[in-house]
Short mmCIF file of C-alpha atoms in Angstrom, two decimals:
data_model
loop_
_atom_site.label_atom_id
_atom_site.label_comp_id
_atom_site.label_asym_id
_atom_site.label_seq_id
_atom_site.Cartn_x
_atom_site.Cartn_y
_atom_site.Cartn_z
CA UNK A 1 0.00 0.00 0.00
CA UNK A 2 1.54 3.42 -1.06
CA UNK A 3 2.56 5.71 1.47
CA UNK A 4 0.43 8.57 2.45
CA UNK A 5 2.06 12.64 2.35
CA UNK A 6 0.85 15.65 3.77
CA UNK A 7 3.27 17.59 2.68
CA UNK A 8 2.72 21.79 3.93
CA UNK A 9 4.85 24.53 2.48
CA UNK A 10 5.00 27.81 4.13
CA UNK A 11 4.20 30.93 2.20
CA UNK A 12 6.87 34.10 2.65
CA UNK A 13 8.99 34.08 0.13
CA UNK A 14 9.76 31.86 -3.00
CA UNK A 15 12.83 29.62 -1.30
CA UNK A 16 10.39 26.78 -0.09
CA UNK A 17 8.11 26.26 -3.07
CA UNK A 18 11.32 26.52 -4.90
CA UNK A 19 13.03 23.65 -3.17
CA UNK A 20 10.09 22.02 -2.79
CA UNK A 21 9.41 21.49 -6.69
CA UNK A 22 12.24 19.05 -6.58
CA UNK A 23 11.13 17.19 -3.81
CA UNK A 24 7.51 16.86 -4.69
CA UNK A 25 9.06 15.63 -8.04
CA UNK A 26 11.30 12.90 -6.52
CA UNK A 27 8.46 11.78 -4.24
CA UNK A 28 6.01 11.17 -7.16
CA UNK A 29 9.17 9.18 -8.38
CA UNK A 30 8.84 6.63 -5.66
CA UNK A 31 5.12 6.49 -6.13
CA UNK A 32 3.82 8.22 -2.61
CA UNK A 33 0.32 9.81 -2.69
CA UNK A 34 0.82 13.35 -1.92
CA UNK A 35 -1.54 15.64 -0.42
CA UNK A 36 0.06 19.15 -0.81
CA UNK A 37 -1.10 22.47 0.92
CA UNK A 38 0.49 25.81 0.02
CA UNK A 39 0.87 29.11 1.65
CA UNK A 40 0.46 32.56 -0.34
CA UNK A 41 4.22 32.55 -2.30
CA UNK A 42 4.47 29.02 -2.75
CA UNK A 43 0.88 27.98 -4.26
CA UNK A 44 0.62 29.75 -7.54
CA UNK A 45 4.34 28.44 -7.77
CA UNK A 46 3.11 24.67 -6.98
CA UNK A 47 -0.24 24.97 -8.58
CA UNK A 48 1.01 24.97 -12.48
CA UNK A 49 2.75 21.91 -11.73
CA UNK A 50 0.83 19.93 -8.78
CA UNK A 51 -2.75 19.19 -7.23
CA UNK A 52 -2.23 21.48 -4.56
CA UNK A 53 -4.73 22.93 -1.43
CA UNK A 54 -4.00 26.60 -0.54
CA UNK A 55 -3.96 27.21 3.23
CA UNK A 56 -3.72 30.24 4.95
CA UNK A 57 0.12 31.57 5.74
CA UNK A 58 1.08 32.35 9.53
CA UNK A 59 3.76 35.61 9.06
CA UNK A 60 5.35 37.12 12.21
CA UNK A 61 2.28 39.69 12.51
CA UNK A 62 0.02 37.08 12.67
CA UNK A 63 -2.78 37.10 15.14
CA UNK A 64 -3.23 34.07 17.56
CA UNK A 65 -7.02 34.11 15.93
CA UNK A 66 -5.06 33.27 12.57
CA UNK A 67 -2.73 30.60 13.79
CA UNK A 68 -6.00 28.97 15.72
CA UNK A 69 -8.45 29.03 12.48
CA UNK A 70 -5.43 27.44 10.83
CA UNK A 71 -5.01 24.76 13.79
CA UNK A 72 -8.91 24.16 13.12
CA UNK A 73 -8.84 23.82 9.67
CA UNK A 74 -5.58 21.30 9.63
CA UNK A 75 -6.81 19.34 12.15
CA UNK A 76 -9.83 18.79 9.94
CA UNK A 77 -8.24 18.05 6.73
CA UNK A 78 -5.29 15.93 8.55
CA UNK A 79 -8.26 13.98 10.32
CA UNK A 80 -9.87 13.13 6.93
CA UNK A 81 -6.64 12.69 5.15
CA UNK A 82 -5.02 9.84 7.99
CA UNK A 83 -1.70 10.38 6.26
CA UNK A 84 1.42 8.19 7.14
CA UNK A 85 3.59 11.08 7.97
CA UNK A 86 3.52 14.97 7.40
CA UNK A 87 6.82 16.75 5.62
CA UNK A 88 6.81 20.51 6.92
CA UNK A 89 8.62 23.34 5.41
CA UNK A 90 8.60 26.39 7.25
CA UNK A 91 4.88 25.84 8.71
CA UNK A 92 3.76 25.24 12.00
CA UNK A 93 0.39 25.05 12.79
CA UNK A 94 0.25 21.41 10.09
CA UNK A 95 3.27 20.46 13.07
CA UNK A 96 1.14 21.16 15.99
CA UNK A 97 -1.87 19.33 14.93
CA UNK A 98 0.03 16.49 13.44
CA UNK A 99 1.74 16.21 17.04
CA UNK A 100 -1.98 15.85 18.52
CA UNK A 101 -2.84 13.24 15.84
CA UNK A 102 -0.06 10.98 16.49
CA UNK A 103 1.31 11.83 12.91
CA UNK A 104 5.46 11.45 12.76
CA UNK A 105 7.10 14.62 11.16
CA UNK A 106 9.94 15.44 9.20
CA UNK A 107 10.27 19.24 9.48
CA UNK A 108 12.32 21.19 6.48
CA UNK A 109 14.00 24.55 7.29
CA UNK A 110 16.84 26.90 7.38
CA UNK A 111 16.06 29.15 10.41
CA UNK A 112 16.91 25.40 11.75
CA UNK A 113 20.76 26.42 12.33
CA UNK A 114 19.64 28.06 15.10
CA UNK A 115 18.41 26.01 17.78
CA UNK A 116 20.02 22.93 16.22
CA UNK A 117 23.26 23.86 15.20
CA UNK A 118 26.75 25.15 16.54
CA UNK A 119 27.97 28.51 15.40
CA UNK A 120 31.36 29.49 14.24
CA UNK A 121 30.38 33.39 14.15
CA UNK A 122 29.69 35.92 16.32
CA UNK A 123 25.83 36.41 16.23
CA UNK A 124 24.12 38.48 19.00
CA UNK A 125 22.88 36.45 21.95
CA UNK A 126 19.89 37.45 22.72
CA UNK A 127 18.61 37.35 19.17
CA UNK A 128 19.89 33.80 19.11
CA UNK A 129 17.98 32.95 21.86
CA UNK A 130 14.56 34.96 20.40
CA UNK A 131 14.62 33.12 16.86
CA UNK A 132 15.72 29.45 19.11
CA UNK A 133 12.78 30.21 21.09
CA UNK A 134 10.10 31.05 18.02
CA UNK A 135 12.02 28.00 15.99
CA UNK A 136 11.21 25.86 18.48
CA UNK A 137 7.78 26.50 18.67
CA UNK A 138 6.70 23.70 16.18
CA UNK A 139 10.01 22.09 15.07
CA UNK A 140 10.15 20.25 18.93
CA UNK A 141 7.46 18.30 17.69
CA UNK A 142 9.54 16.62 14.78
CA UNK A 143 10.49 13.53 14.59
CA UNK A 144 13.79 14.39 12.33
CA UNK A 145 15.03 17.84 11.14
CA UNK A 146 16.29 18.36 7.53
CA UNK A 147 18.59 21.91 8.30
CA UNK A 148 19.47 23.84 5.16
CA UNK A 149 22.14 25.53 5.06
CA UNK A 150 25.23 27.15 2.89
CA UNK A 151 28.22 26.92 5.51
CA UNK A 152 28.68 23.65 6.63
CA UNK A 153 28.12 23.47 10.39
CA UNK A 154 27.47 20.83 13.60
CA UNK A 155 24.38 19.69 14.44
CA UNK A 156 23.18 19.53 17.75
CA UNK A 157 21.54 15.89 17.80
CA UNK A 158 21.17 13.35 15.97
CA UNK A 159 17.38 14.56 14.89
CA UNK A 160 18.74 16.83 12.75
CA UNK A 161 20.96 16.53 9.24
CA UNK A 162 22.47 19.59 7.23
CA UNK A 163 21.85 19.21 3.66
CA UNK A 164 21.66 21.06 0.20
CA UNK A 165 18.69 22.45 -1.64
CA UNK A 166 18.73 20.40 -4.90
CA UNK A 167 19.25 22.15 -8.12
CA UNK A 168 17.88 21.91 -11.26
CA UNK A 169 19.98 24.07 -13.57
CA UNK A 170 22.91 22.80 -14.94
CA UNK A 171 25.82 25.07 -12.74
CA UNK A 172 28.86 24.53 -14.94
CA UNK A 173 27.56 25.91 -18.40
CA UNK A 174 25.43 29.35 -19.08
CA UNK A 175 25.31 32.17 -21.53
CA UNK A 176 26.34 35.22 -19.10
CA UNK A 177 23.54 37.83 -20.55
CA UNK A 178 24.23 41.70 -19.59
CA UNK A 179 21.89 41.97 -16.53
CA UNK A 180 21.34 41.51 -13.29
CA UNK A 181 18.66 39.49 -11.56
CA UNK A 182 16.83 41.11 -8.33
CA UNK A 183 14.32 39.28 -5.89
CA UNK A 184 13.24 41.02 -2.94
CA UNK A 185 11.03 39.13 -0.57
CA UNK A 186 9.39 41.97 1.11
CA UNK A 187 9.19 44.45 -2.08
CA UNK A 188 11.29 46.79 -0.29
CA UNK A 189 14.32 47.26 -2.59
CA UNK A 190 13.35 50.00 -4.92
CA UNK A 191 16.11 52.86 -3.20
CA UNK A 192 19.23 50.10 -3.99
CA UNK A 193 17.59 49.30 -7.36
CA UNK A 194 17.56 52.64 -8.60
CA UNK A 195 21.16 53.22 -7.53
CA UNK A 196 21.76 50.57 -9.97
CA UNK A 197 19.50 51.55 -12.48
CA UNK A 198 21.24 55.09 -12.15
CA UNK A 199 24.72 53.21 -12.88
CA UNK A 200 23.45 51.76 -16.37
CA UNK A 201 22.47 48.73 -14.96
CA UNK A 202 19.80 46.71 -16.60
CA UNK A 203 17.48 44.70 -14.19
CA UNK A 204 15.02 41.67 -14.40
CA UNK A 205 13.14 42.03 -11.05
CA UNK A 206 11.27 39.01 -9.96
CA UNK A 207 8.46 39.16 -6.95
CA UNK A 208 7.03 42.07 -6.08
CA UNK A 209 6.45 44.45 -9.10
CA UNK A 210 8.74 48.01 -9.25
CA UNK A 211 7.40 50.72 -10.83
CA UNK A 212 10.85 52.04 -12.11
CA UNK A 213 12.40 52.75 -15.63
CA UNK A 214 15.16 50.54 -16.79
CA UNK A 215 13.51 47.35 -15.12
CA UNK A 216 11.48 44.42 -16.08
CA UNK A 217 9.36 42.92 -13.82
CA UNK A 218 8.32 39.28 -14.04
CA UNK A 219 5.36 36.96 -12.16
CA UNK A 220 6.23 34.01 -9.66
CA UNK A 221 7.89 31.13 -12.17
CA UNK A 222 10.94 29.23 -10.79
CA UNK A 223 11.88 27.96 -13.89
CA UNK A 224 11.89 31.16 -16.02
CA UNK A 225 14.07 32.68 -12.57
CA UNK A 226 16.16 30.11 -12.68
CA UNK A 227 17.02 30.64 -16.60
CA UNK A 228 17.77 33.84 -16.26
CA UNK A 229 19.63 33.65 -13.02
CA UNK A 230 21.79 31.16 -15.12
CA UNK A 231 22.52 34.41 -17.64
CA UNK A 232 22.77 36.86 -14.98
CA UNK A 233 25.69 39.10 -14.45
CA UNK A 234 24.97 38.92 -11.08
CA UNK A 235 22.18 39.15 -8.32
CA UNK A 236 20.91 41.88 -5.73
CA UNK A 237 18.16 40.45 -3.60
CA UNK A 238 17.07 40.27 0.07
CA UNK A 239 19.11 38.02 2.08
CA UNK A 240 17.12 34.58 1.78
CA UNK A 241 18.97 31.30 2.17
CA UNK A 242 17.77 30.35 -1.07
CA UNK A 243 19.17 32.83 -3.66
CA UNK A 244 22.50 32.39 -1.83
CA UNK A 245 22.70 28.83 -2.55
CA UNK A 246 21.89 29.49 -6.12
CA UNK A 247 24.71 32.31 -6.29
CA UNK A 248 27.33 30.49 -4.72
CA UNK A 249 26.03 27.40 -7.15
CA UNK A 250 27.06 29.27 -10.00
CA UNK A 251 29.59 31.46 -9.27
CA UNK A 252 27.59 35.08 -9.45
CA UNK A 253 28.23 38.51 -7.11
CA UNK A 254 25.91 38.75 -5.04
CA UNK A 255 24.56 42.05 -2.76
CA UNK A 256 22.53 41.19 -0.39
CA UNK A 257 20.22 43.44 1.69
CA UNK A 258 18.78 43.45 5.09
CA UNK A 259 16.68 44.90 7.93
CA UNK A 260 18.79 45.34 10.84
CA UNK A 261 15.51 43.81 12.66
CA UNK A 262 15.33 40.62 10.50
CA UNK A 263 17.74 38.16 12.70
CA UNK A 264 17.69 35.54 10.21
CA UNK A 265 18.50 37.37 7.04
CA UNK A 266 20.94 39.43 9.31
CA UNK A 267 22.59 36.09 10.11
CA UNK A 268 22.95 34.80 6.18
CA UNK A 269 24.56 37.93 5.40
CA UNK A 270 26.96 37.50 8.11
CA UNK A 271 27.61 33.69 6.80
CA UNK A 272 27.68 35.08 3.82
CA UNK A 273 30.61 37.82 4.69
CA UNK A 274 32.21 34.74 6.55
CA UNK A 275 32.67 33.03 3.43
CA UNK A 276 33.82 35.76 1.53
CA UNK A 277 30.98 35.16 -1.44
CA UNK A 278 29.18 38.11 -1.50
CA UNK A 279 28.28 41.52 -0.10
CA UNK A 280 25.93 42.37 2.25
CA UNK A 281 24.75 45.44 4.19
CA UNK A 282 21.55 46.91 5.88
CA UNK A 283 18.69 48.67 3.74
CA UNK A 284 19.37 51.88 5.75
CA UNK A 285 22.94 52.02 5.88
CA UNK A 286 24.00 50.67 2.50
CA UNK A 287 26.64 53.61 0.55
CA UNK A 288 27.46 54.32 -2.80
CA UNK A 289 30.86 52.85 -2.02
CA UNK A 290 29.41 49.33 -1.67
CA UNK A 291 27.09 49.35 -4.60
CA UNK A 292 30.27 50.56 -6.91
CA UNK A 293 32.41 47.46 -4.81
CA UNK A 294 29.32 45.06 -6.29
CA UNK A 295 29.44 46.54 -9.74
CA UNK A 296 32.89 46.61 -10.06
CA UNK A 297 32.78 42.64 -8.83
CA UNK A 298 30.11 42.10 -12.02
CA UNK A 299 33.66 42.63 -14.15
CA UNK A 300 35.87 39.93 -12.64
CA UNK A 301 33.00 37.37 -10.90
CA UNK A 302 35.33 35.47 -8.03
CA UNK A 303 35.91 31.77 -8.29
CA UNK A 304 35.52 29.55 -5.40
CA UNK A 305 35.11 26.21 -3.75
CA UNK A 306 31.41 25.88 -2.70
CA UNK A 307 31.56 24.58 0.80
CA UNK A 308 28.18 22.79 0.98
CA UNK A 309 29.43 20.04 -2.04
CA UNK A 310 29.83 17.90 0.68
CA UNK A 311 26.21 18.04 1.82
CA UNK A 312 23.56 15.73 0.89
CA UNK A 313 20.93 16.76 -1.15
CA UNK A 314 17.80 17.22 0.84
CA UNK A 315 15.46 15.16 -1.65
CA UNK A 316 18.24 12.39 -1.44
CA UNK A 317 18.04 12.31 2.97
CA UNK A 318 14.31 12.70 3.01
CA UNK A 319 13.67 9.71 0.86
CA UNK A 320 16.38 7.85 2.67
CA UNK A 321 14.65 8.44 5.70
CA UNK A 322 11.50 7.58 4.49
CA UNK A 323 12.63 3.99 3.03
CA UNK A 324 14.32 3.05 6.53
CA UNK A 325 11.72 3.98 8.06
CA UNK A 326 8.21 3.48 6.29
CA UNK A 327 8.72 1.66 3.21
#
């Protein structure tokens, strides 16, 4: 009898319905029935490609009325559903109720590193502790942890596994084009993208629309991003775990912006800066210096060893896990 998959994909942002496309693929592979539910980014992402259920996203402003109607309604479907075991990435109210239910989890994530992981840079304390603390919130309830991440580091436990997004594109040959790519998860990039724009540089903005001249905007479609990240000069984008995978992947600059509030983009760009494979700074203190630093790295694009080769693929670990221990 086939194995039964709730599988529930958070909705800020377009790293988890991105990584999740291979997955989903791979899973289909080995002949599971999927049941798939999608938050905000990731369903129209999902939805050209899958059956999928759209479900309401839980965001950091929130109300506890919104992560309760969600508890309700996943408790609900997950009731009528009976699966084997649910896969979560990013979302916790499908973890809570599947804890209640008796349902094992696998639970997907990069904000992982932080209550699961050691840390070979300085990072402030008490923010450590504050994104620990919300982390934990849903991934205690998991049964094993699949930890995404760029730098290899230590888990804490032997729960938890740091692995690779898989990708798709082939990394060793592309056209370079004469543009850069930009993807900001928020929409809030317009003051760096004109600074570029005002520099003669030519931009394919994907995610939220900007209303300036000298850039093209384009929908949600992770293929068509991924195309014409392959032909990109280089990127500048928020500082999402995804995009830097895909930057390191194929060797393109990369500037990377923050809010000094948002820990966990905060803490890539300081991984990031670690590594030495990009540059990074805060929305509100970012100079002209920097942005001529990034387009003068567009001329001579660094080459270097990408330090999560030696990480499994995550599609590769979570079927692994699944044959030991379900098939």
């Amino acid at each position: 009898m086939s194995l039964i998959i709730a599988y529930y994909v958070h909705g800020r942002g377009r790293g988890h319905s991105s990584r999740a496309l291979t997955v989903i693929k791979k899973l289909i592979l080995r002949k599971y029935k999927l049941k798939l539910f999608a938050g905000r980014d990731a369903y129209p992402v999902l939805a050209e490609r899958f059956e999928v259920r759209q479900v309401a996203s839980i965001f950091p402003k929130s109300s506890l009325f919104d992560f309760i109607k969600r508890i309700i309604h996943d408790y609900n479907q997950l009731r009528s559903i009976k699966p084997d075991i649910l896969i979560s990435d990013g979302d916790a109210p499908s973890m809570w109720v599947a804890k209640w239910l008796g349902i094992p989890i696998f639970s997907i994530g990069h904000a992982l590193i932080f209550p699961y992981c050691k840390h070979p840079i300085s990072l402030s304390q008490w923010g450590l502790l504050k994104e620990s603390l919300k982390v934990r919130v849903a991934s205690q309830w998991a049964d094993f942890r699949f930890i995404l991440h760029f730098c290899p580091l230590n888990t804490k436990d032997s729960k938890s596994v740091l692995v690779k997004p898989d990708f798709e594109f082939d990394t060793s040959q592309f056209n370079r084009g004469n543009y850069l790519i930009s993807y900001f998860r928020d929409g809030n990039g317009s003051p760096v993208l004109k600074s570029l724009v005002a520099n003669g540089m030519t931009i394919r903005n994907f995610g939220q629309p900007v209303n300036i001249n000298g850039i093209q905007n384009f929908p949600p479609d992770d293929m068509l991003f991924k195309q014409m990240l392959s032909g990109a000069m280089g990127i500048v984008s928020s500082s999402g775990s995804n995009i830097i995978f895909e930057s390191m992947a194929l060797q393109k600059p990369i500037l990377l912006l923050y809010k000094a509030t948002d820990f966990e983009q905060m803490a890539n760009a300081k991984y990031v800066d670690h590594l030495g494979a990009g540059l990074s700074s805060t929305f509100d203190s970012i100079t002209p210096e920097l942005i001529q630093e990034f387009i003068l790295s567009l001329e001579n694009p660094p080459t270097r060893k990408n330090t999560f080769n030696v990480m499994p693929s995550l599609s590769d670990e979570i079927i692994s896990h699944l044959k030991i221990n379900f098939d």
